[in-house]
Amino acid sequence: MTCIVGLVDKGIVYIGGDSAGVDGSRLTMAVRNDRKVFRNGEFVMGFTSSFRMGQLLAFSMSLPKPREGDDLFGFMVRDFVGVARQTMKDGGFARNNSGAEAGGEFLVGFRGRLFQIFDDFQVAESSLPYAACGCGDLIALGSLFSTPNILDPMERVTEALSAAATFSAGVRGPFFIEKSDSVSPQVLAA
């Protein structure tokens, strides 16, 4: 359960998340103090799937730096995901299903771009300037689609999370939003 929303506006990545912690097996929900969105160095991230995974990404992951001239998408696929996978393994979170490793789903903002990492460690970058994950994702995406010229970026993310909380039983405030710095002067190749 959860709703994580990412938006790129003028080279800044905004990632917002709710505060619901849902135990699906017992159908219980608690509002948690530990946030689903955070910064780790240059990276801004928001997670769904598991608070354990988010804790590892926030506090145990030593993030790599791209090499000069690296393709940024290639860096995310090769280096970022490699470190994320190892961090999840070392932290006891990664699962092995008949030889296929599985993690969780999260959004990453880095150097003015927004990436979505899926539980099979696939990296996606939407052709749209926004993405969402969690049980409220489609509701949030509809809100982001309908507000491009109406609201400023922080308001758009807040509105998308509010819509998800209104229509999804697994999304609750308070909402927290982190934003990246603007695009680094050392812009990497697309």
mmCIF file with all atom_site columns, N, CA, C and O in Angstrom, residues 10 12 20 26 32 48 52 56-57 66 72 77 82 84 88 92 95 97 110 122 130 135 143 145 148 175 180:
data_model
loop_
_atom_site.group_PDB
_atom_site.id
_atom_site.type_symbol
_atom_site.label_atom_id
_atom_site.label_alt_id
_atom_site.label_comp_id
_atom_site.label_asym_id
_atom_site.label_entity_id
_atom_site.label_seq_id
_atom_site.pdbx_PDB_ins_code
_atom_site.Cartn_x
_atom_site.Cartn_y
_atom_site.Cartn_z
_atom_site.occupancy
_atom_site.B_iso_or_equiv
_atom_site.pdbx_formal_charge
_atom_site.auth_seq_id
_atom_site.auth_comp_id
_atom_site.auth_asym_id
_atom_site.auth_atom_id
_atom_site.pdbx_PDB_model_num
ATOM 1   N N  . LYS A 1 10  ? 11.380 21.971  -14.445 1.00 0.00 ? 10  LYS A N  1
ATOM 2   C CA . LYS A 1 10  ? 12.504 22.896  -14.613 1.00 0.00 ? 10  LYS A CA 1
ATOM 3   C C  . LYS A 1 10  ? 13.801 22.359  -14.008 1.00 0.00 ? 10  LYS A C  1
ATOM 4   O O  . LYS A 1 10  ? 14.524 23.067  -13.306 1.00 0.00 ? 10  LYS A O  1
ATOM 5   N N  . ILE A 1 12  ? 14.237 20.232  -11.617 1.00 0.00 ? 12  ILE A N  1
ATOM 6   C CA . ILE A 1 12  ? 14.146 19.827  -10.211 1.00 0.00 ? 12  ILE A CA 1
ATOM 7   C C  . ILE A 1 12  ? 13.198 18.645  -10.111 1.00 0.00 ? 12  ILE A C  1
ATOM 8   O O  . ILE A 1 12  ? 12.121 18.646  -10.717 1.00 0.00 ? 12  ILE A O  1
ATOM 9   N N  . ALA A 1 20  ? 1.131  5.979   5.353   1.00 0.00 ? 20  ALA A N  1
ATOM 10  C CA . ALA A 1 20  ? 0.429  4.753   5.739   1.00 0.00 ? 20  ALA A CA 1
ATOM 11  C C  . ALA A 1 20  ? 1.376  3.563   5.792   1.00 0.00 ? 20  ALA A C  1
ATOM 12  O O  . ALA A 1 20  ? 2.205  3.371   4.908   1.00 0.00 ? 20  ALA A O  1
ATOM 13  N N  . ARG A 1 26  ? -3.453 -8.721  7.710   1.00 0.00 ? 26  ARG A N  1
ATOM 14  C CA . ARG A 1 26  ? -4.450 -8.495  8.773   1.00 0.00 ? 26  ARG A CA 1
ATOM 15  C C  . ARG A 1 26  ? -5.366 -7.328  8.447   1.00 0.00 ? 26  ARG A C  1
ATOM 16  O O  . ARG A 1 26  ? -6.246 -7.010  9.236   1.00 0.00 ? 26  ARG A O  1
ATOM 17  N N  . ARG A 1 32  ? 2.698  6.148   10.156  1.00 0.00 ? 32  ARG A N  1
ATOM 18  C CA . ARG A 1 32  ? 4.056  5.992   10.682  1.00 0.00 ? 32  ARG A CA 1
ATOM 19  C C  . ARG A 1 32  ? 4.810  7.306   10.674  1.00 0.00 ? 32  ARG A C  1
ATOM 20  O O  . ARG A 1 32  ? 4.588  8.160   9.815   1.00 0.00 ? 32  ARG A O  1
ATOM 21  N N  . THR A 1 48  ? 7.821  2.237   -1.949  1.00 0.00 ? 48  THR A N  1
ATOM 22  C CA . THR A 1 48  ? 6.672  1.445   -1.552  1.00 0.00 ? 48  THR A CA 1
ATOM 23  C C  . THR A 1 48  ? 7.219  0.042   -1.284  1.00 0.00 ? 48  THR A C  1
ATOM 24  O O  . THR A 1 48  ? 8.426  -0.125  -1.187  1.00 0.00 ? 48  THR A O  1
ATOM 25  N N  . ARG A 1 52  ? 11.384 -1.811  5.461   1.00 0.00 ? 52  ARG A N  1
ATOM 26  C CA . ARG A 1 52  ? 12.752 -2.327  5.592   1.00 0.00 ? 52  ARG A CA 1
ATOM 27  C C  . ARG A 1 52  ? 13.582 -1.956  4.371   1.00 0.00 ? 52  ARG A C  1
ATOM 28  O O  . ARG A 1 52  ? 14.727 -1.506  4.491   1.00 0.00 ? 52  ARG A O  1
ATOM 29  N N  . LEU A 1 56  ? 16.944 0.528   4.311   1.00 0.00 ? 56  LEU A N  1
ATOM 30  C CA . LEU A 1 56  ? 18.238 0.145   3.734   1.00 0.00 ? 56  LEU A CA 1
ATOM 31  C C  . LEU A 1 56  ? 18.697 1.158   2.691   1.00 0.00 ? 56  LEU A C  1
ATOM 32  O O  . LEU A 1 56  ? 19.867 1.550   2.671   1.00 0.00 ? 56  LEU A O  1
ATOM 33  N N  . LEU A 1 57  ? 17.770 1.605   1.833   1.00 0.00 ? 57  LEU A N  1
ATOM 34  C CA . LEU A 1 57  ? 18.123 2.595   0.814   1.00 0.00 ? 57  LEU A CA 1
ATOM 35  C C  . LEU A 1 57  ? 18.551 3.915   1.441   1.00 0.00 ? 57  LEU A C  1
ATOM 36  O O  . LEU A 1 57  ? 19.462 4.578   0.951   1.00 0.00 ? 57  LEU A O  1
ATOM 37  N N  . PRO A 1 66  ? 28.510 8.678   -10.871 1.00 0.00 ? 66  PRO A N  1
ATOM 38  C CA . PRO A 1 66  ? 28.762 8.386   -12.285 1.00 0.00 ? 66  PRO A CA 1
ATOM 39  C C  . PRO A 1 66  ? 30.151 8.869   -12.701 1.00 0.00 ? 66  PRO A C  1
ATOM 40  O O  . PRO A 1 66  ? 30.666 9.838   -12.163 1.00 0.00 ? 66  PRO A O  1
ATOM 41  N N  . LEU A 1 72  ? 23.551 8.582   -18.304 1.00 0.00 ? 72  LEU A N  1
ATOM 42  C CA . LEU A 1 72  ? 22.884 8.547   -17.007 1.00 0.00 ? 72  LEU A CA 1
ATOM 43  C C  . LEU A 1 72  ? 21.952 7.347   -16.855 1.00 0.00 ? 72  LEU A C  1
ATOM 44  O O  . LEU A 1 72  ? 21.914 6.715   -15.807 1.00 0.00 ? 72  LEU A O  1
ATOM 45  N N  . VAL A 1 77  ? 21.068 1.789   -14.562 1.00 0.00 ? 77  VAL A N  1
ATOM 46  C CA . VAL A 1 77  ? 20.880 0.350   -14.803 1.00 0.00 ? 77  VAL A CA 1
ATOM 47  C C  . VAL A 1 77  ? 22.052 -0.455  -14.254 1.00 0.00 ? 77  VAL A C  1
ATOM 48  O O  . VAL A 1 77  ? 21.871 -1.468  -13.571 1.00 0.00 ? 77  VAL A O  1
ATOM 49  N N  . GLY A 1 82  ? 23.026 -2.072  -9.257  1.00 0.00 ? 82  GLY A N  1
ATOM 50  C CA . GLY A 1 82  ? 23.969 -3.043  -8.692  1.00 0.00 ? 82  GLY A CA 1
ATOM 51  C C  . GLY A 1 82  ? 24.194 -2.811  -7.209  1.00 0.00 ? 82  GLY A C  1
ATOM 52  O O  . GLY A 1 82  ? 24.186 -3.750  -6.402  1.00 0.00 ? 82  GLY A O  1
ATOM 53  N N  . ALA A 1 84  ? 22.125 -1.074  -5.182  1.00 0.00 ? 84  ALA A N  1
ATOM 54  C CA . ALA A 1 84  ? 20.836 -1.279  -4.498  1.00 0.00 ? 84  ALA A CA 1
ATOM 55  C C  . ALA A 1 84  ? 20.593 -2.770  -4.248  1.00 0.00 ? 84  ALA A C  1
ATOM 56  O O  . ALA A 1 84  ? 20.184 -3.170  -3.150  1.00 0.00 ? 84  ALA A O  1
ATOM 57  N N  . MET A 1 88  ? 20.320 -4.538  -0.544  1.00 0.00 ? 88  MET A N  1
ATOM 58  C CA . MET A 1 88  ? 19.140 -5.313  -0.123  1.00 0.00 ? 88  MET A CA 1
ATOM 59  C C  . MET A 1 88  ? 19.520 -6.731  0.285   1.00 0.00 ? 88  MET A C  1
ATOM 60  O O  . MET A 1 88  ? 18.983 -7.268  1.252   1.00 0.00 ? 88  MET A O  1
ATOM 61  N N  . GLY A 1 92  ? 19.313 -8.352  4.223   1.00 0.00 ? 92  GLY A N  1
ATOM 62  C CA . GLY A 1 92  ? 18.337 -9.420  4.433   1.00 0.00 ? 92  GLY A CA 1
ATOM 63  C C  . GLY A 1 92  ? 16.980 -9.155  3.823   1.00 0.00 ? 92  GLY A C  1
ATOM 64  O O  . GLY A 1 92  ? 16.001 -9.823  4.158   1.00 0.00 ? 92  GLY A O  1
ATOM 65  N N  . ARG A 1 95  ? 14.783 -11.010 -2.029  1.00 0.00 ? 95  ARG A N  1
ATOM 66  C CA . ARG A 1 95  ? 14.229 -12.365 -2.052  1.00 0.00 ? 95  ARG A CA 1
ATOM 67  C C  . ARG A 1 95  ? 14.709 -13.078 -3.316  1.00 0.00 ? 95  ARG A C  1
ATOM 68  O O  . ARG A 1 95  ? 15.002 -12.449 -4.315  1.00 0.00 ? 95  ARG A O  1
ATOM 69  N N  . ASN A 1 97  ? 13.363 -15.911 -5.856  1.00 0.00 ? 97  ASN A N  1
ATOM 70  C CA . ASN A 1 97  ? 12.226 -16.742 -6.274  1.00 0.00 ? 97  ASN A CA 1
ATOM 71  C C  . ASN A 1 97  ? 12.668 -17.619 -7.442  1.00 0.00 ? 97  ASN A C  1
ATOM 72  O O  . ASN A 1 97  ? 12.725 -17.158 -8.579  1.00 0.00 ? 97  ASN A O  1
ATOM 73  N N  . PHE A 1 110 ? 17.446 12.030  -9.788  1.00 0.00 ? 110 PHE A N  1
ATOM 74  C CA . PHE A 1 110 ? 18.886 12.246  -9.830  1.00 0.00 ? 110 PHE A CA 1
ATOM 75  C C  . PHE A 1 110 ? 19.232 13.124  -11.019 1.00 0.00 ? 110 PHE A C  1
ATOM 76  O O  . PHE A 1 110 ? 18.867 12.819  -12.152 1.00 0.00 ? 110 PHE A O  1
ATOM 77  N N  . GLN A 1 122 ? 14.372 -3.693  -12.677 1.00 0.00 ? 122 GLN A N  1
ATOM 78  C CA . GLN A 1 122 ? 14.269 -2.988  -13.952 1.00 0.00 ? 122 GLN A CA 1
ATOM 79  C C  . GLN A 1 122 ? 14.233 -1.482  -13.685 1.00 0.00 ? 122 GLN A C  1
ATOM 80  O O  . GLN A 1 122 ? 13.631 -1.044  -12.710 1.00 0.00 ? 122 GLN A O  1
ATOM 81  N N  . TYR A 1 130 ? 6.484  12.779  -15.030 1.00 0.00 ? 130 TYR A N  1
ATOM 82  C CA . TYR A 1 130 ? 6.016  12.319  -13.727 1.00 0.00 ? 130 TYR A CA 1
ATOM 83  C C  . TYR A 1 130 ? 5.838  10.810  -13.725 1.00 0.00 ? 130 TYR A C  1
ATOM 84  O O  . TYR A 1 130 ? 5.769  10.173  -14.770 1.00 0.00 ? 130 TYR A O  1
ATOM 85  N N  . CYS A 1 135 ? -0.303 1.616   -4.223  1.00 0.00 ? 135 CYS A N  1
ATOM 86  C CA . CYS A 1 135 ? -1.705 1.319   -4.516  1.00 0.00 ? 135 CYS A CA 1
ATOM 87  C C  . CYS A 1 135 ? -2.495 2.531   -4.996  1.00 0.00 ? 135 CYS A C  1
ATOM 88  O O  . CYS A 1 135 ? -3.519 2.390   -5.639  1.00 0.00 ? 135 CYS A O  1
ATOM 89  N N  . SER A 1 143 ? -4.345 12.734  -11.474 1.00 0.00 ? 143 SER A N  1
ATOM 90  C CA . SER A 1 143 ? -4.238 14.102  -10.953 1.00 0.00 ? 143 SER A CA 1
ATOM 91  C C  . SER A 1 143 ? -3.095 14.851  -11.621 1.00 0.00 ? 143 SER A C  1
ATOM 92  O O  . SER A 1 143 ? -3.264 15.999  -12.052 1.00 0.00 ? 143 SER A O  1
ATOM 93  N N  . PHE A 1 145 ? -1.775 14.316  -14.514 1.00 0.00 ? 145 PHE A N  1
ATOM 94  C CA . PHE A 1 145 ? -2.131 14.524  -15.913 1.00 0.00 ? 145 PHE A CA 1
ATOM 95  C C  . PHE A 1 145 ? -3.019 15.760  -16.081 1.00 0.00 ? 145 PHE A C  1
ATOM 96  O O  . PHE A 1 145 ? -2.877 16.511  -17.046 1.00 0.00 ? 145 PHE A O  1
ATOM 97  N N  . PRO A 1 148 ? -1.165 20.188  -15.266 1.00 0.00 ? 148 PRO A N  1
ATOM 98  C CA . PRO A 1 148 ? 0.136  20.707  -15.658 1.00 0.00 ? 148 PRO A CA 1
ATOM 99  C C  . PRO A 1 148 ? 0.244  22.224  -15.696 1.00 0.00 ? 148 PRO A C  1
ATOM 100 O O  . PRO A 1 148 ? 1.317  22.768  -15.436 1.00 0.00 ? 148 PRO A O  1
ATOM 101 N N  . PHE A 1 175 ? 1.561  14.015  4.359   1.00 0.00 ? 175 PHE A N  1
ATOM 102 C CA . PHE A 1 175 ? 2.389  13.833  3.181   1.00 0.00 ? 175 PHE A CA 1
ATOM 103 C C  . PHE A 1 175 ? 3.712  14.565  3.382   1.00 0.00 ? 175 PHE A C  1
ATOM 104 O O  . PHE A 1 175 ? 3.750  15.614  4.014   1.00 0.00 ? 175 PHE A O  1
ATOM 105 N N  . SER A 1 180 ? 14.997 17.562  -5.272  1.00 0.00 ? 180 SER A N  1
ATOM 106 C CA . SER A 1 180 ? 16.427 17.528  -5.594  1.00 0.00 ? 180 SER A CA 1
ATOM 107 C C  . SER A 1 180 ? 16.908 18.929  -5.861  1.00 0.00 ? 180 SER A C  1
ATOM 108 O O  . SER A 1 180 ? 16.135 19.862  -6.031  1.00 0.00 ? 180 SER A O  1
#
